[in-house]
mmCIF file of C-alpha atoms and ligand atoms in Angstrom:
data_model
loop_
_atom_site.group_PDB
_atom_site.id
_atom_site.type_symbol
_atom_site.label_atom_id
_atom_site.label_comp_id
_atom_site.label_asym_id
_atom_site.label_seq_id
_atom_site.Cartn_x
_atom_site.Cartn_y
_atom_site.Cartn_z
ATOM 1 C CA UNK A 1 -0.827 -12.839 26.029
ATOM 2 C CA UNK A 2 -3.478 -13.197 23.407
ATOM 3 C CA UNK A 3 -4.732 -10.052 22.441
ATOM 4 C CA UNK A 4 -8.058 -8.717 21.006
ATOM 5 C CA UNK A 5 -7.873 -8.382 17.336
ATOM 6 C CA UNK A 6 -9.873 -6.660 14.963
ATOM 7 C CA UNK A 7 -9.461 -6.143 10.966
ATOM 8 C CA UNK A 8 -10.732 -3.679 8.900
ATOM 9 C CA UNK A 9 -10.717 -5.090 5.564
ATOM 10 C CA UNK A 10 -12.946 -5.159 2.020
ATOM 11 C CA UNK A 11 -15.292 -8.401 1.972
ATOM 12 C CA UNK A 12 -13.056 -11.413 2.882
ATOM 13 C CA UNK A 13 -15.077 -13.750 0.400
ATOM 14 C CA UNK A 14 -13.724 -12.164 -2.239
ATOM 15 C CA UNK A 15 -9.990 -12.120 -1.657
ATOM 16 C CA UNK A 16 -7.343 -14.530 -3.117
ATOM 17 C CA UNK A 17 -6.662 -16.597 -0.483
ATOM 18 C CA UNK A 18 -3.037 -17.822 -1.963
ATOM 19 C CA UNK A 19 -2.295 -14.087 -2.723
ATOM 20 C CA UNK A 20 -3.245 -11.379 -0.313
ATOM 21 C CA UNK A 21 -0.880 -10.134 2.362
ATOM 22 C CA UNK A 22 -3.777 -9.260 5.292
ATOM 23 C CA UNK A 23 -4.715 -12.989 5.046
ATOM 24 C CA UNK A 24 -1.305 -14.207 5.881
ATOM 25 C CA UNK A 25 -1.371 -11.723 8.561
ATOM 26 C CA UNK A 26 -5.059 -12.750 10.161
ATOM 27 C CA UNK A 27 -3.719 -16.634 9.226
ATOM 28 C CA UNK A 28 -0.224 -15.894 11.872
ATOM 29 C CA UNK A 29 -2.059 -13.815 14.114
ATOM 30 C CA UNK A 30 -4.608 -16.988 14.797
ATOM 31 C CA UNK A 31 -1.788 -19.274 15.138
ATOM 32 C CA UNK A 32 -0.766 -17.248 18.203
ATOM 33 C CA UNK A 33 -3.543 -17.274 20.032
ATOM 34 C CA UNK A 34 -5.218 -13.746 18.992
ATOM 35 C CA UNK A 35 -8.455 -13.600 18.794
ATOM 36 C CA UNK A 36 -9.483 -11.887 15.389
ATOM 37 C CA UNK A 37 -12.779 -9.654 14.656
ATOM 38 C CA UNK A 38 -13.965 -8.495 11.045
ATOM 39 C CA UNK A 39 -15.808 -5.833 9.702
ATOM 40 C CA UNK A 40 -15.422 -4.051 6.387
ATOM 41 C CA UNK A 41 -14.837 -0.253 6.630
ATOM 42 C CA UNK A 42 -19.059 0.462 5.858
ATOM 43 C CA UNK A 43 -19.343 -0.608 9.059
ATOM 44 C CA UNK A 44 -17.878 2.389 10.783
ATOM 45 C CA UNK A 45 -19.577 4.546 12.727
ATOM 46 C CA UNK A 46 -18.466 7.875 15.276
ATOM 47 C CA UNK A 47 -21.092 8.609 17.667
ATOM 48 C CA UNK A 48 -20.615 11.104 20.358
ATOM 49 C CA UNK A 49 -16.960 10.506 19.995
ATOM 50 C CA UNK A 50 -17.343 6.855 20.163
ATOM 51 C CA UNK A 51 -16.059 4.499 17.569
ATOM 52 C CA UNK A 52 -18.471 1.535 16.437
ATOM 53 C CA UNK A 53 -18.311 -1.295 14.297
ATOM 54 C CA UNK A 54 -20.146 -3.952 13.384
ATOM 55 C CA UNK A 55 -18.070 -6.996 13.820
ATOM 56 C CA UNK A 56 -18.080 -10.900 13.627
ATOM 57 C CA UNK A 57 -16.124 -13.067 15.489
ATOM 58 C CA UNK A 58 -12.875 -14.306 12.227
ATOM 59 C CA UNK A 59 -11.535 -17.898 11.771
ATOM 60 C CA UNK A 60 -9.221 -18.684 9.011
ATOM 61 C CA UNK A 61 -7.977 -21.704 7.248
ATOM 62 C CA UNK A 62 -5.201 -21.462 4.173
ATOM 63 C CA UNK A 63 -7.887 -23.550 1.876
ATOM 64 C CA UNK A 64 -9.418 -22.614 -1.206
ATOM 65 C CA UNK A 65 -12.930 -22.193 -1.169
ATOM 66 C CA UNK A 66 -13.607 -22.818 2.843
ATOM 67 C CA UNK A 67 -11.029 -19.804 3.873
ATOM 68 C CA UNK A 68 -13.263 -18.376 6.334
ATOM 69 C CA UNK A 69 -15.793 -18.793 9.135
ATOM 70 C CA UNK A 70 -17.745 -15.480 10.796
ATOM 71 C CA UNK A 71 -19.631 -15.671 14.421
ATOM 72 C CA UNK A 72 -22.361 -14.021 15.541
ATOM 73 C CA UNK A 73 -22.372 -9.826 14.380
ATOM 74 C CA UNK A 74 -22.364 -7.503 17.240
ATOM 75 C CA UNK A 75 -21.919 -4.051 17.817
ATOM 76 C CA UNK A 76 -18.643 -3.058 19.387
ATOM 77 C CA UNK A 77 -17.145 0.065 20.557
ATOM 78 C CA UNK A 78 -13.549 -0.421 18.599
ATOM 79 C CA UNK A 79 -11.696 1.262 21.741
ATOM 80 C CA UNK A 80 -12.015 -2.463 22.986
ATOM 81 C CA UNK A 81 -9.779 -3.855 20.695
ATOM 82 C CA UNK A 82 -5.700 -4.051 21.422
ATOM 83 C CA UNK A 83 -4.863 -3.893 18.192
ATOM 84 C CA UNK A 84 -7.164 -2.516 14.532
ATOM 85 C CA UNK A 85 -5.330 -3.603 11.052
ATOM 86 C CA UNK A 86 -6.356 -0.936 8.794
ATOM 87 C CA UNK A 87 -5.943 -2.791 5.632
ATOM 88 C CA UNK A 88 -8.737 -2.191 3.473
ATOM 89 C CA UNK A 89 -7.337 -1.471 -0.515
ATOM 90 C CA UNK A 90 -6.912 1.964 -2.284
ATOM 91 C CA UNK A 91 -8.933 3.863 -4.128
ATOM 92 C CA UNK A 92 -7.097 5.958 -1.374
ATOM 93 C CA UNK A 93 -10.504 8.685 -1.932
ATOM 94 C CA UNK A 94 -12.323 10.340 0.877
ATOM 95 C CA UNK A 95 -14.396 7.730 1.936
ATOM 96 C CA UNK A 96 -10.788 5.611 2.709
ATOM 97 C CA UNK A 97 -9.641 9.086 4.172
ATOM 98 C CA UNK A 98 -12.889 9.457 6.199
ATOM 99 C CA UNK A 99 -12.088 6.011 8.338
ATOM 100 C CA UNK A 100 -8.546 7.213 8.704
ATOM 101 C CA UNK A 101 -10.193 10.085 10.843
ATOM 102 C CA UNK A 102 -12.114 8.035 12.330
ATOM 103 C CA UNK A 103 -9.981 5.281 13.543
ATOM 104 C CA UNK A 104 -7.477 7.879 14.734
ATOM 105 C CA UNK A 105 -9.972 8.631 17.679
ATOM 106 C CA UNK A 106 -9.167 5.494 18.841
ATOM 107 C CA UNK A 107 -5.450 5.705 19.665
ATOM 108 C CA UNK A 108 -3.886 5.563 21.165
ATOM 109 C CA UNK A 109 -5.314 3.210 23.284
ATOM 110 C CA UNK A 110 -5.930 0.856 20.447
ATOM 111 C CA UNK A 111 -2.898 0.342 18.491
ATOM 112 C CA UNK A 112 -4.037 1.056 14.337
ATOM 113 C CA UNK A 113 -1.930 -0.624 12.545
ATOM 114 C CA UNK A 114 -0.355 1.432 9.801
ATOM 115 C CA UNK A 115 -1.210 4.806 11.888
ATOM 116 C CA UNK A 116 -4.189 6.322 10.459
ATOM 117 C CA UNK A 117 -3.247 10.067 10.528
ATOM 118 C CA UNK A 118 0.102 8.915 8.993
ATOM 119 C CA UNK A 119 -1.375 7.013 6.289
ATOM 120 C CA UNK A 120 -3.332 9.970 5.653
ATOM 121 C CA UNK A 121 -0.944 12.037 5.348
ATOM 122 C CA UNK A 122 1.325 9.615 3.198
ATOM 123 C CA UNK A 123 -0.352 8.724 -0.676
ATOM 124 C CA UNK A 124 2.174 6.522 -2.028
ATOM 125 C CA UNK A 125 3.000 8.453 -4.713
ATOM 126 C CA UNK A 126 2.962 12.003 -2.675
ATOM 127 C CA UNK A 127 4.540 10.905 0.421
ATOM 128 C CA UNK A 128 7.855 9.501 -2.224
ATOM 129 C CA UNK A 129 8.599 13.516 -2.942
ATOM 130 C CA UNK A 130 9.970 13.767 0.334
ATOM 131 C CA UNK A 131 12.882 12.067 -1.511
ATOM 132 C CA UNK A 132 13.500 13.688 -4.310
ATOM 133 C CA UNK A 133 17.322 12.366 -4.645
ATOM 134 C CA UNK A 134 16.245 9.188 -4.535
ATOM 135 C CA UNK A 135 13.548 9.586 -7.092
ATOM 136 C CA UNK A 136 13.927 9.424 -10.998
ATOM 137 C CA UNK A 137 12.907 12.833 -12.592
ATOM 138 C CA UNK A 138 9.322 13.645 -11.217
ATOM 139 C CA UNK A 139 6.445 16.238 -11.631
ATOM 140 C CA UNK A 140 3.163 16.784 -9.896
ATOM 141 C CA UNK A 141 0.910 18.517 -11.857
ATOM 142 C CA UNK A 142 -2.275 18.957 -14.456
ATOM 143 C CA UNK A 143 -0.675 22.035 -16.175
ATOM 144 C CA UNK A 144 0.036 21.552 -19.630
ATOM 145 C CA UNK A 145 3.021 24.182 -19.981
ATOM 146 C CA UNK A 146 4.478 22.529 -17.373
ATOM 147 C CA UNK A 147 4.331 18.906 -18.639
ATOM 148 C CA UNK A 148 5.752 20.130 -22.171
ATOM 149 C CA UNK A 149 8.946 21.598 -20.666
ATOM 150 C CA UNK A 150 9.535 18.592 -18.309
ATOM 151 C CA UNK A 151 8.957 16.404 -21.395
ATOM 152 C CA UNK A 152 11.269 18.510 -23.759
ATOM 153 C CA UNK A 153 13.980 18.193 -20.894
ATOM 154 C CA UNK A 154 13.186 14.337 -20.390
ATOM 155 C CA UNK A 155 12.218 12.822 -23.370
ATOM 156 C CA UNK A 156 10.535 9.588 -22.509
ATOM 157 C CA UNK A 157 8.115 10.088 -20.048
ATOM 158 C CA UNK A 158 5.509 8.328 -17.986
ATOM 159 C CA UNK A 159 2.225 9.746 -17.190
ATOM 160 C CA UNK A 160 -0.288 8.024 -14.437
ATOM 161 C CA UNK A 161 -2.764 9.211 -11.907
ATOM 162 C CA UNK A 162 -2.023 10.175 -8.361
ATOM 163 C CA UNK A 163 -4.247 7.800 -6.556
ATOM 164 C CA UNK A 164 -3.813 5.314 -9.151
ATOM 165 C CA UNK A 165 -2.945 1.708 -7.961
ATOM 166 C CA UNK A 166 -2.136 -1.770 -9.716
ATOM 167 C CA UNK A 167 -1.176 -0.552 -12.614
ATOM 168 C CA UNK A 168 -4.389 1.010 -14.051
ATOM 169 C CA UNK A 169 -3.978 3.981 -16.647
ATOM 170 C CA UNK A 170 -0.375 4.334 -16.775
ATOM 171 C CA UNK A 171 0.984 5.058 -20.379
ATOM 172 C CA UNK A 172 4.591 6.048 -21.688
ATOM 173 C CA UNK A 173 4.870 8.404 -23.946
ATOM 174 C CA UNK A 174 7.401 8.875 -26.483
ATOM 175 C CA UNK A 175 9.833 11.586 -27.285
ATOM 176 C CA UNK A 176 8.363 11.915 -30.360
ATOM 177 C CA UNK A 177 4.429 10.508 -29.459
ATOM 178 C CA UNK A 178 1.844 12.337 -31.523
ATOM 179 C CA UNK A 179 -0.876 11.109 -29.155
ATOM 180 C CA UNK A 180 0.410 13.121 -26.419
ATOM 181 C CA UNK A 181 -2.504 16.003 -26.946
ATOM 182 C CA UNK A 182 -5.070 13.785 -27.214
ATOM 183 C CA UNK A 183 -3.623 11.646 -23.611
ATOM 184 C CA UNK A 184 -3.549 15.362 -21.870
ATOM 185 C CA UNK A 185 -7.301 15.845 -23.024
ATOM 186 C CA UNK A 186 -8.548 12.186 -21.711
ATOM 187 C CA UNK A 187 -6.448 12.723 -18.400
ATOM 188 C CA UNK A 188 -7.891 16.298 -17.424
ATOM 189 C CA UNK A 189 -11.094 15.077 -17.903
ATOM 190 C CA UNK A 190 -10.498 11.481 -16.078
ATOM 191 C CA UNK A 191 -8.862 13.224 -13.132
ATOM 192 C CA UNK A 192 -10.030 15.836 -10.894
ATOM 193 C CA UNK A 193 -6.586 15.206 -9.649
ATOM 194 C CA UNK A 194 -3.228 16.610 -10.572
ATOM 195 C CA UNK A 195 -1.202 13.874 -11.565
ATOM 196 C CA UNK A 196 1.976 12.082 -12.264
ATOM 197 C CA UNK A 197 4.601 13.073 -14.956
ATOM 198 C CA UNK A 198 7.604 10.895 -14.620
ATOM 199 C CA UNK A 199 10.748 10.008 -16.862
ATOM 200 C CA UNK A 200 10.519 6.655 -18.343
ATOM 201 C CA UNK A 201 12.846 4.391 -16.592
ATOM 202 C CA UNK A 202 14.516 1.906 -19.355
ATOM 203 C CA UNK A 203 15.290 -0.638 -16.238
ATOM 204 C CA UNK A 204 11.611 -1.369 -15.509
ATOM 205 C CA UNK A 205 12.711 -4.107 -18.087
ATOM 206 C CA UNK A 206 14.218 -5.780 -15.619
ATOM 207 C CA UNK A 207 11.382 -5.192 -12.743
ATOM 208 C CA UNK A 208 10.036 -3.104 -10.531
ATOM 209 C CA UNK A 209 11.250 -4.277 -6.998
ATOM 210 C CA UNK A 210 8.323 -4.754 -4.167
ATOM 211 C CA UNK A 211 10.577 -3.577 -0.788
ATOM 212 C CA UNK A 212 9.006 -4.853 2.520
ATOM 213 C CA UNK A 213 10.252 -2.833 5.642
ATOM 214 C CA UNK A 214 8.814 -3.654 9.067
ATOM 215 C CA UNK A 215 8.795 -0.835 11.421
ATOM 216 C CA UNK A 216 11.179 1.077 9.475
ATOM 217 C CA UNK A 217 13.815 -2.035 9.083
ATOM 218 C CA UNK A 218 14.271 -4.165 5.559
ATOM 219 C CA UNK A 219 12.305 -7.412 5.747
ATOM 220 C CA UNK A 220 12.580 -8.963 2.514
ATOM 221 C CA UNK A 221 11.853 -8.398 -1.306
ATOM 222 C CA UNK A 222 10.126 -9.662 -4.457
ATOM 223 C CA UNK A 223 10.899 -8.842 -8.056
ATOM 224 C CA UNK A 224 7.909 -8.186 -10.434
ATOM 225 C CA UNK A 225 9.260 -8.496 -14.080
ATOM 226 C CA UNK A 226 6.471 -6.742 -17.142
ATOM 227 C CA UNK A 227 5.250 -9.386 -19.435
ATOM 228 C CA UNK A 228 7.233 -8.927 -22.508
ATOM 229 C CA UNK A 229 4.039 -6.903 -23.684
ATOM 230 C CA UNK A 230 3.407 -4.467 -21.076
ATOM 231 C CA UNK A 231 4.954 -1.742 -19.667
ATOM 232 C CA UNK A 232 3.401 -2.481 -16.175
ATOM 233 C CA UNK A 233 4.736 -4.927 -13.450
ATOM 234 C CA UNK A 234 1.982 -5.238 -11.865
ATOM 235 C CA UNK A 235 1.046 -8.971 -10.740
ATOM 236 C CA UNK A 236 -2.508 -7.926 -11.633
ATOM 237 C CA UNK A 237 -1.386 -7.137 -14.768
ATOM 238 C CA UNK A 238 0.757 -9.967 -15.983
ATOM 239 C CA UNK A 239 4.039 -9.327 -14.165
ATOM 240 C CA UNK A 240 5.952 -12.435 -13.130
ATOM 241 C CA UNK A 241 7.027 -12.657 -9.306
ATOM 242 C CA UNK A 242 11.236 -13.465 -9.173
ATOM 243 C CA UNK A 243 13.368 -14.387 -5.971
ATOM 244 C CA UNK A 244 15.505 -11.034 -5.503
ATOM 245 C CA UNK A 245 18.362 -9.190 -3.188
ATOM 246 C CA UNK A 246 18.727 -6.133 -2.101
ATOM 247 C CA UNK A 247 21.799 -4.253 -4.343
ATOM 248 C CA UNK A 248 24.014 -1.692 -2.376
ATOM 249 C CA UNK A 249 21.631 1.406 -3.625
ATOM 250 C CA UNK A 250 18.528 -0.217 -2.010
ATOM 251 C CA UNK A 251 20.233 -1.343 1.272
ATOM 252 C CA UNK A 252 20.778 2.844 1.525
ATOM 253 C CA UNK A 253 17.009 3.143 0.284
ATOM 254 C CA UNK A 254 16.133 1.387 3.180
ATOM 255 C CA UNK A 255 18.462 3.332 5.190
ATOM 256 C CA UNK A 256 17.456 6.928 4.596
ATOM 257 C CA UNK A 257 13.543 5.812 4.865
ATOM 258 C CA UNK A 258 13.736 3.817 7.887
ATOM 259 C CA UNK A 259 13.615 6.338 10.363
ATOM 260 C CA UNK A 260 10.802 8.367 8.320
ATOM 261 C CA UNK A 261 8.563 5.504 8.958
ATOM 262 C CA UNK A 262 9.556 4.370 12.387
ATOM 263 C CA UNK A 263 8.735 7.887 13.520
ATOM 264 C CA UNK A 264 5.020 7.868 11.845
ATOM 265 C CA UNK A 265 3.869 4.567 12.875
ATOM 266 C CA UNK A 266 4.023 3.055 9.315
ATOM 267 C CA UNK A 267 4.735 -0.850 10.725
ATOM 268 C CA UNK A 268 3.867 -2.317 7.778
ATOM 269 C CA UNK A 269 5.658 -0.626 4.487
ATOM 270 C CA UNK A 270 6.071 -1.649 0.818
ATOM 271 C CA UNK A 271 8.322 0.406 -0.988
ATOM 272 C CA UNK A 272 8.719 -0.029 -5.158
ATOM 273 C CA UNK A 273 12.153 0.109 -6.913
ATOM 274 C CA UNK A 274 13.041 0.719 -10.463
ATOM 275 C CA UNK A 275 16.656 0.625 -11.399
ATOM 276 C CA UNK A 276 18.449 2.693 -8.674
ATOM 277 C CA UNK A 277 14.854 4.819 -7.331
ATOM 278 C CA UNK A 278 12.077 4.960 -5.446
ATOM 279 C CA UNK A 279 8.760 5.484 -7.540
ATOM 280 C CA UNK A 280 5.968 5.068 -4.634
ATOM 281 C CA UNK A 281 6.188 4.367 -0.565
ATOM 282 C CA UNK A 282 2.957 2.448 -0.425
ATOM 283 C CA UNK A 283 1.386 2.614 3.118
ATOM 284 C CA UNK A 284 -2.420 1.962 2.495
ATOM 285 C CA UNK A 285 -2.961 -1.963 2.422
ATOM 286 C CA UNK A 286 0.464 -2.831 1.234
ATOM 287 C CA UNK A 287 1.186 -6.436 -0.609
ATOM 288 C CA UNK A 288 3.842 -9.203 -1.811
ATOM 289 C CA UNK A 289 4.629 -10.929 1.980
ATOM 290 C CA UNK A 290 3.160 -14.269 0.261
ATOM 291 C CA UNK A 291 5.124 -14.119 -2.752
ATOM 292 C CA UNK A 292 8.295 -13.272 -0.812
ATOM 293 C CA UNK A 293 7.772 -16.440 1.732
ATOM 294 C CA UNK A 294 6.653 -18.646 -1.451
ATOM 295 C CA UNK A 295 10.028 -17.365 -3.274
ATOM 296 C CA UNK A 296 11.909 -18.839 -0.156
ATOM 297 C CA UNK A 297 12.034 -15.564 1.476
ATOM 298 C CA UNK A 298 10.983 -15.040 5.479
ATOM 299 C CA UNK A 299 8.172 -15.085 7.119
ATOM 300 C CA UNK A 300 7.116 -11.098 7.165
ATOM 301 C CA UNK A 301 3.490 -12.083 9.009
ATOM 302 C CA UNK A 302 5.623 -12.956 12.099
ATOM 303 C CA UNK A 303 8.190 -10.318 11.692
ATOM 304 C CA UNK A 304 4.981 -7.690 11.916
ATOM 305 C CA UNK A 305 3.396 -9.565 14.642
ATOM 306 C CA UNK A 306 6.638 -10.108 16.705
ATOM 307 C CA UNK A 307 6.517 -5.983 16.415
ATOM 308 C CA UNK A 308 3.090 -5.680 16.983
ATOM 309 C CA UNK A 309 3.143 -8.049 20.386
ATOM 310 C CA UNK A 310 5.963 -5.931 21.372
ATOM 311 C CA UNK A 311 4.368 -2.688 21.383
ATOM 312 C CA UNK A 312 1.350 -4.017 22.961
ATOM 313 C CA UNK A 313 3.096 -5.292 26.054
HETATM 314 N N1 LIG B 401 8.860 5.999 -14.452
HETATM 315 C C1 LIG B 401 8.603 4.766 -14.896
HETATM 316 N N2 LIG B 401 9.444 4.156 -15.783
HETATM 317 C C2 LIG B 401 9.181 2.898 -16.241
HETATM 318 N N3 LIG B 401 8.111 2.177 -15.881
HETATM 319 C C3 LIG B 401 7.251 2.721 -14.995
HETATM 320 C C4 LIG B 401 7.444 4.037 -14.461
HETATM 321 N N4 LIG B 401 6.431 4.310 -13.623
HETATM 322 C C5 LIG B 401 5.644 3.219 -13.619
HETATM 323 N N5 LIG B 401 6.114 2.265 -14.448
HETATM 324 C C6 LIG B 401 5.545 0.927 -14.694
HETATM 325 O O1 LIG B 401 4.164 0.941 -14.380
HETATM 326 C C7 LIG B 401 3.891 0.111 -13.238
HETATM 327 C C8 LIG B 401 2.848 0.757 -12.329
HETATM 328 O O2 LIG B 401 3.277 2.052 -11.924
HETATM 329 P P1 LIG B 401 3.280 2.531 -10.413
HETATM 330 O O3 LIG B 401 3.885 3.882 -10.378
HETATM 331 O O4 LIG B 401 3.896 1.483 -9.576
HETATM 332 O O5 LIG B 401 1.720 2.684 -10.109
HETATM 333 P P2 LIG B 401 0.668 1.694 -9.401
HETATM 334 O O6 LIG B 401 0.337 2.374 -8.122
HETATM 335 O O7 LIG B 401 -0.485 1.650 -10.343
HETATM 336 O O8 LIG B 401 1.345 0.361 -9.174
HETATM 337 C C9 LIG B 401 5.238 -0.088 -12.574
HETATM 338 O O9 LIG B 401 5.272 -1.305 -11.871
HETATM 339 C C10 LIG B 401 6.171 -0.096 -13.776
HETATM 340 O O10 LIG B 401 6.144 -1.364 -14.421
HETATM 341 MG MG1 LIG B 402 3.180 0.094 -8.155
#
């Protein structure tokens, strides 16, 4: 059955049509017959408990430069939909947090995919703590006292903002780093945030692993490798994508976080791996399901709509 689709996502002019993971999403969705609806997330509105949105009618087309075709805007009460993909991209601040509440008044008559109150609840690089054992050394903080004993005890560390994302102001810092003062300075004034304190993990070297899982369940992985300058593997930042398998330590990864997710409604998951841990469960508008399926890797778009249709039926 075709079912009424509608996407919350930031202006679709803009994206990179070969790259981005909601495309490939809205691109499979269309090839089964759903009908898809747009709006970007300044469209919201709650009125007397209601949830509106300004929407237009969505057609797609893999092509550079003609990706895209909108109807006719209209108002619509988002209850009407079958399905909302929440997939608009972090800052995770409170204006991203403010449509999580809202779109939660919807369900759950409208299935959100990820669950708002869930991604809410999850920041990437909070929502990680949970496992601490599978986590390299990490603190959560803007205290100085307690960043100089963790990086006495650690040596290398890395320090980068909470509600960070694609790479942007994360630094290592050396054992022996005379810069550090000066870093704590720019940081407390930056962030209003506490934020990250991590030990350096030698085996970024060899990438950070993107992890898809699909309602809780592995569904397929990319490597990121740094450019041979950079600390950050990032594709937004220079990092090469690689074909990749899972080692023995991920498949248990996947293992012990599988049912976390399941349970919260988090369909759509991308999970980062350095060496042998976890650094950040990424929830918001995860990425890397075109990379995987250009690397010869599956098809994630109809692994998440294959769950999706199921749910809805
Ligand atoms: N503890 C660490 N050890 C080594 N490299 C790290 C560490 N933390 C982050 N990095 C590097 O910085 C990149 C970005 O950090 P990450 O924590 O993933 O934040 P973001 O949300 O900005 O992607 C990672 O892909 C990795 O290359
Ligand atoms: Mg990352």
């Amino acid at each position: 059955m075709p079912l009424n689709v509608a996407v919350q996502m930031d202006p679709i002019a803009r994206i990179n049509v070969k790259g981005d993971s909601t495309f490939a999403l809205l691109l499979e969705a269309q090839a089964r017959g759903h009908r898809l609806s747009y709006y970007t997330p300044d469209r919201l509105a709650l009125l007397n408990g209601k949830v509106f949105a300004a929407v237009e009618p969505l057609q797609v087309r893999d092509e550079l430069g003609n990706h895209f075709t909108l109807g006719t805007q209209r108002r619509a009460e988002l209850s009407e939909f079958d399905v909302v993909l929440l997939r608009q991209d972090p800052p995770f601040d409170l204006a991203y947090v403010t449509t999580t509440h809202l779109l939660e008044r919807i369900q759950p008559g409208t299935l959100v995919v990820n669950d708002p109150t869930h991604v809410r609840n999850a920041p990437e690089k909070v929502f990680v703590t949970e496992f601490p054992d599978l986590m390299p050394p990490t603190l959560i903080t803007r205290d100085l006292a307690e960043i100089k004993s963790f990086r006495a005890e650690h040596g290398d560390i890395v320090m980068k903002p909470l509600y960070g994302h694609g790479g942007g102001a994360v630094f290592r810092v050396t054992r022996d780093d005379l810069n550090f003062g000066s870093l704590y300075d720019m940081f407390s004034v930056t962030f209003r945030e506490q934020w990250v304190v991590q030990k350096f993990l030698p085996a970024v070297k060899a990438g950070d692993k993107r992890i898809i899982l699909v309602d809780g369940e592995f569904a397929g992985a990319v490597n990121r490798i740094p450019a041979e300058d950079d600390l950050r593997s990032n594709m937004v930042r220079g990092g090469a994508a690689a074909a990749t398998q899972l080692t023995a330590r991920e498949r248990q990864i996947c293992e012990r976080l599988g049912p976390a997710l399941r349970e919260r409604g988090l369909m759509f998951v991308g999970i980062d791996v350095i060496g042998d841990f976890i650094t950040e469960i990424n929830v918001t508008s995860p990425t890397g399901i075109r990379a995987i399926k250009n690397l010869g890797g599956p098809d994630i778009a109809k692994l998440i709509w294959d769950k999706i249709e199921r749910k809805r039926q």
